[in-house]
PDB file of C-alpha atoms in Angstrom:
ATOM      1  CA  UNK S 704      14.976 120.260 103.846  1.00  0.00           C
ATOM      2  CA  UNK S 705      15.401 123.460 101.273  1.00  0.00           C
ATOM      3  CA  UNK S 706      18.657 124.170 102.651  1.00  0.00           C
ATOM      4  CA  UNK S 707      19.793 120.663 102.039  1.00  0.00           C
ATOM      5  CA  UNK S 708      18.853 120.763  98.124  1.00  0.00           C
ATOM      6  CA  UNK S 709      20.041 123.986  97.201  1.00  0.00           C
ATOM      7  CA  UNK S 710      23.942 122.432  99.279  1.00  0.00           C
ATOM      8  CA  UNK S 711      24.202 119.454  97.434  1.00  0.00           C
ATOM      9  CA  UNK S 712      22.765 121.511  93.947  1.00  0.00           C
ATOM     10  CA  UNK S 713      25.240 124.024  94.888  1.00  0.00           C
ATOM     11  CA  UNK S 714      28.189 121.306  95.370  1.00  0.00           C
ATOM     12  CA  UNK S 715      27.220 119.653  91.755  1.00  0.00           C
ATOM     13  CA  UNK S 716      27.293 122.613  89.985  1.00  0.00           C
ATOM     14  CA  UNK S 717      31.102 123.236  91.691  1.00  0.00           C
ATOM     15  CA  UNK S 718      32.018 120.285  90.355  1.00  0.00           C
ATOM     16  CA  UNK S 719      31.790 118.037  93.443  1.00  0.00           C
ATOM     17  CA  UNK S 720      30.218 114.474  94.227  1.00  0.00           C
ATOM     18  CA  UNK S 721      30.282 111.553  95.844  1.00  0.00           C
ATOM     19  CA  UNK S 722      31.166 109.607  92.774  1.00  0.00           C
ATOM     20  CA  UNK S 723      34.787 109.630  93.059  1.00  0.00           C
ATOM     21  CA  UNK S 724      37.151 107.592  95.021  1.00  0.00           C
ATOM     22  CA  UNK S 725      40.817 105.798  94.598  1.00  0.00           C
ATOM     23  CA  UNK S 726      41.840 102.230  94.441  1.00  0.00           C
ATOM     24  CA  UNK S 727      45.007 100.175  94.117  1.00  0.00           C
ATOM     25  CA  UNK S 728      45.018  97.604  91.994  1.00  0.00           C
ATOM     26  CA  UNK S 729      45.381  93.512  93.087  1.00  0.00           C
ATOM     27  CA  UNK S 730      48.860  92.545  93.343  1.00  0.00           C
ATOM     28  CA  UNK S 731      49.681  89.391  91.354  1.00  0.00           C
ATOM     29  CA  UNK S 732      46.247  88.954  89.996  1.00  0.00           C
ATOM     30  CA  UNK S 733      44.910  90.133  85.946  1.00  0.00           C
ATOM     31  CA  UNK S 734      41.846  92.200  87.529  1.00  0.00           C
ATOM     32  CA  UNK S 735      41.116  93.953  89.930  1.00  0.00           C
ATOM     33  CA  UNK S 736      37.110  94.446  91.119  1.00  0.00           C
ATOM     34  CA  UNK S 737      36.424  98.219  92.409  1.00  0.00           C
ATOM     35  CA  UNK S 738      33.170  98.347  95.024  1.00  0.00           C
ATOM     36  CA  UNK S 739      31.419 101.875  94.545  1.00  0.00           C
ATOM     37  CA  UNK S 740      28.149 102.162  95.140  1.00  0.00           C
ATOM     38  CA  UNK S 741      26.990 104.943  92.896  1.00  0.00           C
ATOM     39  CA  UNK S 742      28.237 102.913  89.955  1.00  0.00           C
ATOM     40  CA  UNK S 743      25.667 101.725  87.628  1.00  0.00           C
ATOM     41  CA  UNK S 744      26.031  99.384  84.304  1.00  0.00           C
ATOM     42  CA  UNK S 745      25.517 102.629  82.074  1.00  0.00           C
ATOM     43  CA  UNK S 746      28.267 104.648  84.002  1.00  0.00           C
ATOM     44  CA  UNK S 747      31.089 105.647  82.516  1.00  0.00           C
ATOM     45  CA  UNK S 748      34.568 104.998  84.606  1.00  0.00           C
ATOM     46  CA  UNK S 749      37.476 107.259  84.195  1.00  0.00           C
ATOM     47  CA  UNK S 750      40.487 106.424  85.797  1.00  0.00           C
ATOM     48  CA  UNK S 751      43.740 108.354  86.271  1.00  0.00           C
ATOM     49  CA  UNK S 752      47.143 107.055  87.785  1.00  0.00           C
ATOM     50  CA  UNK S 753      48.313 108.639  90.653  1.00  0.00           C
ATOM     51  CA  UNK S 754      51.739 106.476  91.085  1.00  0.00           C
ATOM     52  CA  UNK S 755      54.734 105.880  88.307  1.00  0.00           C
ATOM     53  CA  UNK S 756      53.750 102.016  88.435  1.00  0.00           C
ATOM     54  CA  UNK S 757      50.064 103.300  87.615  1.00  0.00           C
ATOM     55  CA  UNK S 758      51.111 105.240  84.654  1.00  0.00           C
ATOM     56  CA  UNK S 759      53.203 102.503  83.473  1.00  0.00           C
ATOM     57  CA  UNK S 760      50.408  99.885  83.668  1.00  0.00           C
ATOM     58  CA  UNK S 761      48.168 102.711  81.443  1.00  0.00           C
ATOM     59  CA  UNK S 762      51.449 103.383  78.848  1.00  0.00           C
ATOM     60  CA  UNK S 763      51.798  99.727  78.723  1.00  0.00           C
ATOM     61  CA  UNK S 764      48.260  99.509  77.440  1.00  0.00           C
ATOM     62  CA  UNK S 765      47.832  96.607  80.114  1.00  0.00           C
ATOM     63  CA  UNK S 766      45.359  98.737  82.567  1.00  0.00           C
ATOM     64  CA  UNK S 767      41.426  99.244  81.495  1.00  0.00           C
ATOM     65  CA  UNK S 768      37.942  99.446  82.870  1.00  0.00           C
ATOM     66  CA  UNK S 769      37.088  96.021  81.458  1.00  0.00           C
ATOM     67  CA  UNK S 770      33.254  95.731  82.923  1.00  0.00           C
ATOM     68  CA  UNK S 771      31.098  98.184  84.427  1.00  0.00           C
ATOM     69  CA  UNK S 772      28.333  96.438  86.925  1.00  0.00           C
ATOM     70  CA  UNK S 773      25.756  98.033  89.065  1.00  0.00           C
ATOM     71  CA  UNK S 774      28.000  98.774  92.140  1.00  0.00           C
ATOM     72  CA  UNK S 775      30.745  98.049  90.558  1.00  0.00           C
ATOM     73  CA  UNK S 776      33.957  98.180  88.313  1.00  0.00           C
ATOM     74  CA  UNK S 777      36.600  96.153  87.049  1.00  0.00           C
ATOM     75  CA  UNK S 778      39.856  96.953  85.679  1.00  0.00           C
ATOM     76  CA  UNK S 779      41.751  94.317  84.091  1.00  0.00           C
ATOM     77  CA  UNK S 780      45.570  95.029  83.903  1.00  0.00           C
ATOM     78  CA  UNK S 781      49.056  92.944  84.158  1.00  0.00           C
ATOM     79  CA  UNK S 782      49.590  90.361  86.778  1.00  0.00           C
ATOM     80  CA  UNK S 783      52.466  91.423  88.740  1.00  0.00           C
ATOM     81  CA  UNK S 784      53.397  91.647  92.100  1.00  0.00           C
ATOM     82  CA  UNK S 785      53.763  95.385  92.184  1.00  0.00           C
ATOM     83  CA  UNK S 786      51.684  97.273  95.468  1.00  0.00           C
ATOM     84  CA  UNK S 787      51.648 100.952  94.056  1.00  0.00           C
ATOM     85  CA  UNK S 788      49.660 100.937  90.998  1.00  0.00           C
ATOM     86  CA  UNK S 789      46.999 103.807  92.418  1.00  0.00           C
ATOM     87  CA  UNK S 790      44.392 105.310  90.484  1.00  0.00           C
ATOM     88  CA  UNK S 791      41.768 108.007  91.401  1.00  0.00           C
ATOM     89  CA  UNK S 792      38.411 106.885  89.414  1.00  0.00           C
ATOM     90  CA  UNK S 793      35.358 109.128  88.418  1.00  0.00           C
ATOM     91  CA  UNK S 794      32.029 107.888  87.719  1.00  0.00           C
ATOM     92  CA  UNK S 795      29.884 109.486  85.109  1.00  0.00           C
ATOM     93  CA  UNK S 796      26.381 108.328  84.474  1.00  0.00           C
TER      94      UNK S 796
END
């Protein structure tokens, strides 16, 4: 469907996709495994806090994107029992 292509060609070149999304990290656990199915080993996975805790855990230098899987991601950070440490991710790749 032409109309179809030149949307979602349209969209990209706006700056949208369907490769971002949000996630909370694992309370008292050191990792935390993200599910997103346009992921790929090559990616490349931003992440940006969204939440004080979040920004802490990145300041802290405790929060990173320690393996990048097909369909997957995994940040390891600090094992704490905090339930607000929210980041919005990008995929690039």
């Amino acid at each position: 469907d032409l109309f179809k292509i030149v949307s979602v060609i349209r969209q990209l070149s706006e700056g949208r996709s369907n490769a971002t999304g949000e996630t909370t990290l694992t309370a008292s656990a050191a990792s935390t495994v993200v599910t997103a199915a346009n992921c790929a080993e090559g990616s490349t996975v931003l992440i940006q806090p969204t939440t004080a805790n979040a920004a802490a855990e990145i300041g802290a230098g405790t929060g990173r994107v320690s393996t990048v899987a097909n369909g997957s991601f995994t940040i390891t950070h600090a094992n704490n029992a905090q339930t607000d440490r929210i980041f919005k991710y990008v995929l690039i790749g």
